[in-house]
Amino acid sequence: LVYLMKNKLNTWEYLSKTFSILDIQNFGLEINELGNEFKCRFLINWGKDLHSQAEIFNMDALRITLRKYPDLIEQVKSLQN
């Protein structure tokens, strides 16, 4: 799971700079799916939050939520150790 999430860091960096709403919605869905696949509740919630915030154009919340992505990777790492 850490490997899959790290592979999405380039996408995360791009989205953090461009704030492309449709791409952010899709990214939220992708992370939500990863969370479901690996039974990881905090990833499911993060993906849902990101998708919902993009749907309603809540730019302040999007900035905060996007910033947390590297922390999610660290959380997953700590669960695997």
mmCIF file with all atom_site columns, C-alpha atoms in Angstrom:
data_model
loop_
_atom_site.group_PDB
_atom_site.id
_atom_site.type_symbol
_atom_site.label_atom_id
_atom_site.label_alt_id
_atom_site.label_comp_id
_atom_site.label_asym_id
_atom_site.label_entity_id
_atom_site.label_seq_id
_atom_site.pdbx_PDB_ins_code
_atom_site.Cartn_x
_atom_site.Cartn_y
_atom_site.Cartn_z
_atom_site.occupancy
_atom_site.B_iso_or_equiv
_atom_site.pdbx_formal_charge
_atom_site.auth_seq_id
_atom_site.auth_comp_id
_atom_site.auth_asym_id
_atom_site.auth_atom_id
_atom_site.pdbx_PDB_model_num
ATOM 1  C CA . LEU A 1 1  ? 0.000   0.000  0.000   1.00 0.00 ? 1  LEU A CA 1
ATOM 2  C CA . VAL A 1 2  ? 2.845   2.407  0.809   1.00 0.00 ? 2  VAL A CA 1
ATOM 3  C CA . TYR A 1 3  ? 4.340   1.691  -2.612  1.00 0.00 ? 3  TYR A CA 1
ATOM 4  C CA . LEU A 1 4  ? 1.024   2.436  -4.341  1.00 0.00 ? 4  LEU A CA 1
ATOM 5  C CA . MET A 1 5  ? 0.589   5.659  -2.410  1.00 0.00 ? 5  MET A CA 1
ATOM 6  C CA . LYS A 1 6  ? 4.149   6.814  -3.092  1.00 0.00 ? 6  LYS A CA 1
ATOM 7  C CA . ASN A 1 7  ? 3.510   6.229  -6.799  1.00 0.00 ? 7  ASN A CA 1
ATOM 8  C CA . LYS A 1 8  ? 0.776   8.836  -6.553  1.00 0.00 ? 8  LYS A CA 1
ATOM 9  C CA . LEU A 1 9  ? 3.033   11.537 -5.082  1.00 0.00 ? 9  LEU A CA 1
ATOM 10 C CA . ASN A 1 10 ? 3.617   13.126 -8.496  1.00 0.00 ? 10 ASN A CA 1
ATOM 11 C CA . THR A 1 11 ? -0.130  13.355 -9.011  1.00 0.00 ? 11 THR A CA 1
ATOM 12 C CA . TRP A 1 12 ? -0.551  14.815 -5.519  1.00 0.00 ? 12 TRP A CA 1
ATOM 13 C CA . GLU A 1 13 ? 2.152   17.440 -6.208  1.00 0.00 ? 13 GLU A CA 1
ATOM 14 C CA . TYR A 1 14 ? 0.506   18.382 -9.505  1.00 0.00 ? 14 TYR A CA 1
ATOM 15 C CA . LEU A 1 15 ? -2.930  18.693 -7.884  1.00 0.00 ? 15 LEU A CA 1
ATOM 16 C CA . SER A 1 16 ? -1.519  20.724 -5.003  1.00 0.00 ? 16 SER A CA 1
ATOM 17 C CA . LYS A 1 17 ? -0.253  23.272 -7.528  1.00 0.00 ? 17 LYS A CA 1
ATOM 18 C CA . THR A 1 18 ? -3.052  23.303 -10.106 1.00 0.00 ? 18 THR A CA 1
ATOM 19 C CA . PHE A 1 19 ? -6.172  22.649 -8.018  1.00 0.00 ? 19 PHE A CA 1
ATOM 20 C CA . SER A 1 20 ? -7.798  20.981 -11.024 1.00 0.00 ? 20 SER A CA 1
ATOM 21 C CA . ILE A 1 21 ? -11.187 20.161 -9.526  1.00 0.00 ? 21 ILE A CA 1
ATOM 22 C CA . LEU A 1 22 ? -12.054 17.189 -11.740 1.00 0.00 ? 22 LEU A CA 1
ATOM 23 C CA . ASP A 1 23 ? -8.608  15.670 -11.237 1.00 0.00 ? 23 ASP A CA 1
ATOM 24 C CA . ILE A 1 24 ? -8.870  16.202 -7.483  1.00 0.00 ? 24 ILE A CA 1
ATOM 25 C CA . GLN A 1 25 ? -12.261 14.485 -7.439  1.00 0.00 ? 25 GLN A CA 1
ATOM 26 C CA . ASN A 1 26 ? -10.776 11.534 -9.322  1.00 0.00 ? 26 ASN A CA 1
ATOM 27 C CA . PHE A 1 27 ? -7.775  11.409 -6.988  1.00 0.00 ? 27 PHE A CA 1
ATOM 28 C CA . GLY A 1 28 ? -10.123 11.322 -4.003  1.00 0.00 ? 28 GLY A CA 1
ATOM 29 C CA . LEU A 1 29 ? -11.973 8.394  -5.555  1.00 0.00 ? 29 LEU A CA 1
ATOM 30 C CA . GLU A 1 30 ? -8.695  6.569  -6.263  1.00 0.00 ? 30 GLU A CA 1
ATOM 31 C CA . ILE A 1 31 ? -7.544  6.914  -2.661  1.00 0.00 ? 31 ILE A CA 1
ATOM 32 C CA . ASN A 1 32 ? -10.977 5.889  -1.435  1.00 0.00 ? 32 ASN A CA 1
ATOM 33 C CA . GLU A 1 33 ? -10.731 2.742  -3.590  1.00 0.00 ? 33 GLU A CA 1
ATOM 34 C CA . LEU A 1 34 ? -7.265  1.974  -2.205  1.00 0.00 ? 34 LEU A CA 1
ATOM 35 C CA . GLY A 1 35 ? -8.671  2.355  1.283   1.00 0.00 ? 35 GLY A CA 1
ATOM 36 C CA . ASN A 1 36 ? -11.484 -0.048 0.485   1.00 0.00 ? 36 ASN A CA 1
ATOM 37 C CA . GLU A 1 37 ? -9.135  -2.553 -1.140  1.00 0.00 ? 37 GLU A CA 1
ATOM 38 C CA . PHE A 1 38 ? -6.783  -2.555 1.857   1.00 0.00 ? 38 PHE A CA 1
ATOM 39 C CA . LYS A 1 39 ? -9.489  -2.089 4.514   1.00 0.00 ? 39 LYS A CA 1
ATOM 40 C CA . CYS A 1 40 ? -7.970  1.199  5.663   1.00 0.00 ? 40 CYS A CA 1
ATOM 41 C CA . ARG A 1 41 ? -10.659 3.437  7.156   1.00 0.00 ? 41 ARG A CA 1
ATOM 42 C CA . PHE A 1 42 ? -8.615  6.667  7.330   1.00 0.00 ? 42 PHE A CA 1
ATOM 43 C CA . LEU A 1 43 ? -7.808  6.422  3.608   1.00 0.00 ? 43 LEU A CA 1
ATOM 44 C CA . ILE A 1 44 ? -11.465 5.823  2.800   1.00 0.00 ? 44 ILE A CA 1
ATOM 45 C CA . ASN A 1 45 ? -12.433 8.881  4.826   1.00 0.00 ? 45 ASN A CA 1
ATOM 46 C CA . TRP A 1 46 ? -9.669  11.062 3.375   1.00 0.00 ? 46 TRP A CA 1
ATOM 47 C CA . GLY A 1 47 ? -10.662 10.123 -0.176  1.00 0.00 ? 47 GLY A CA 1
ATOM 48 C CA . LYS A 1 48 ? -14.339 10.840 0.520   1.00 0.00 ? 48 LYS A CA 1
ATOM 49 C CA . ASP A 1 49 ? -13.491 14.170 2.146   1.00 0.00 ? 49 ASP A CA 1
ATOM 50 C CA . LEU A 1 50 ? -11.288 15.232 -0.748  1.00 0.00 ? 50 LEU A CA 1
ATOM 51 C CA . HIS A 1 51 ? -13.904 14.258 -3.326  1.00 0.00 ? 51 HIS A CA 1
ATOM 52 C CA . SER A 1 52 ? -16.705 16.035 -1.442  1.00 0.00 ? 52 SER A CA 1
ATOM 53 C CA . GLN A 1 53 ? -14.674 19.200 -0.932  1.00 0.00 ? 53 GLN A CA 1
ATOM 54 C CA . ALA A 1 54 ? -13.852 19.314 -4.640  1.00 0.00 ? 54 ALA A CA 1
ATOM 55 C CA . GLU A 1 55 ? -17.510 18.784 -5.560  1.00 0.00 ? 55 GLU A CA 1
ATOM 56 C CA . ILE A 1 56 ? -18.575 21.869 -3.614  1.00 0.00 ? 56 ILE A CA 1
ATOM 57 C CA . PHE A 1 57 ? -15.461 23.894 -4.525  1.00 0.00 ? 57 PHE A CA 1
ATOM 58 C CA . ASN A 1 58 ? -14.382 24.305 -0.893  1.00 0.00 ? 58 ASN A CA 1
ATOM 59 C CA . MET A 1 59 ? -10.910 25.551 -1.767  1.00 0.00 ? 59 MET A CA 1
ATOM 60 C CA . ASP A 1 60 ? -9.795  26.267 1.808   1.00 0.00 ? 60 ASP A CA 1
ATOM 61 C CA . ALA A 1 61 ? -10.663 22.744 2.942   1.00 0.00 ? 61 ALA A CA 1
ATOM 62 C CA . LEU A 1 62 ? -9.075  21.268 -0.215  1.00 0.00 ? 62 LEU A CA 1
ATOM 63 C CA . ARG A 1 63 ? -5.755  22.936 0.546   1.00 0.00 ? 63 ARG A CA 1
ATOM 64 C CA . ILE A 1 64 ? -5.765  21.564 4.083   1.00 0.00 ? 64 ILE A CA 1
ATOM 65 C CA . THR A 1 65 ? -6.831  18.062 3.032   1.00 0.00 ? 65 THR A CA 1
ATOM 66 C CA . LEU A 1 66 ? -4.334  17.840 0.166   1.00 0.00 ? 66 LEU A CA 1
ATOM 67 C CA . ARG A 1 67 ? -1.495  18.872 2.492   1.00 0.00 ? 67 ARG A CA 1
ATOM 68 C CA . LYS A 1 68 ? -2.209  15.786 4.616   1.00 0.00 ? 68 LYS A CA 1
ATOM 69 C CA . TYR A 1 69 ? -1.398  13.244 1.872   1.00 0.00 ? 69 TYR A CA 1
ATOM 70 C CA . PRO A 1 70 ? 2.280   12.723 2.872   1.00 0.00 ? 70 PRO A CA 1
ATOM 71 C CA . ASP A 1 71 ? 1.105   12.216 6.465   1.00 0.00 ? 71 ASP A CA 1
ATOM 72 C CA . LEU A 1 72 ? -1.244  9.473  5.274   1.00 0.00 ? 72 LEU A CA 1
ATOM 73 C CA . ILE A 1 73 ? 1.706   7.644  3.740   1.00 0.00 ? 73 ILE A CA 1
ATOM 74 C CA . GLU A 1 74 ? 3.519   7.865  7.074   1.00 0.00 ? 74 GLU A CA 1
ATOM 75 C CA . GLN A 1 75 ? 0.432   6.562  8.895   1.00 0.00 ? 75 GLN A CA 1
ATOM 76 C CA . VAL A 1 76 ? 0.279   3.561  6.588   1.00 0.00 ? 76 VAL A CA 1
ATOM 77 C CA . LYS A 1 77 ? 4.012   2.941  7.077   1.00 0.00 ? 77 LYS A CA 1
ATOM 78 C CA . SER A 1 78 ? 3.582   2.955  10.845  1.00 0.00 ? 78 SER A CA 1
ATOM 79 C CA . LEU A 1 79 ? 0.800   0.367  10.578  1.00 0.00 ? 79 LEU A CA 1
ATOM 80 C CA . GLN A 1 80 ? 3.028   -1.934 8.556   1.00 0.00 ? 80 GLN A CA 1
ATOM 81 C CA . ASN A 1 81 ? 5.855   -1.852 11.088  1.00 0.00 ? 81 ASN A CA 1
#
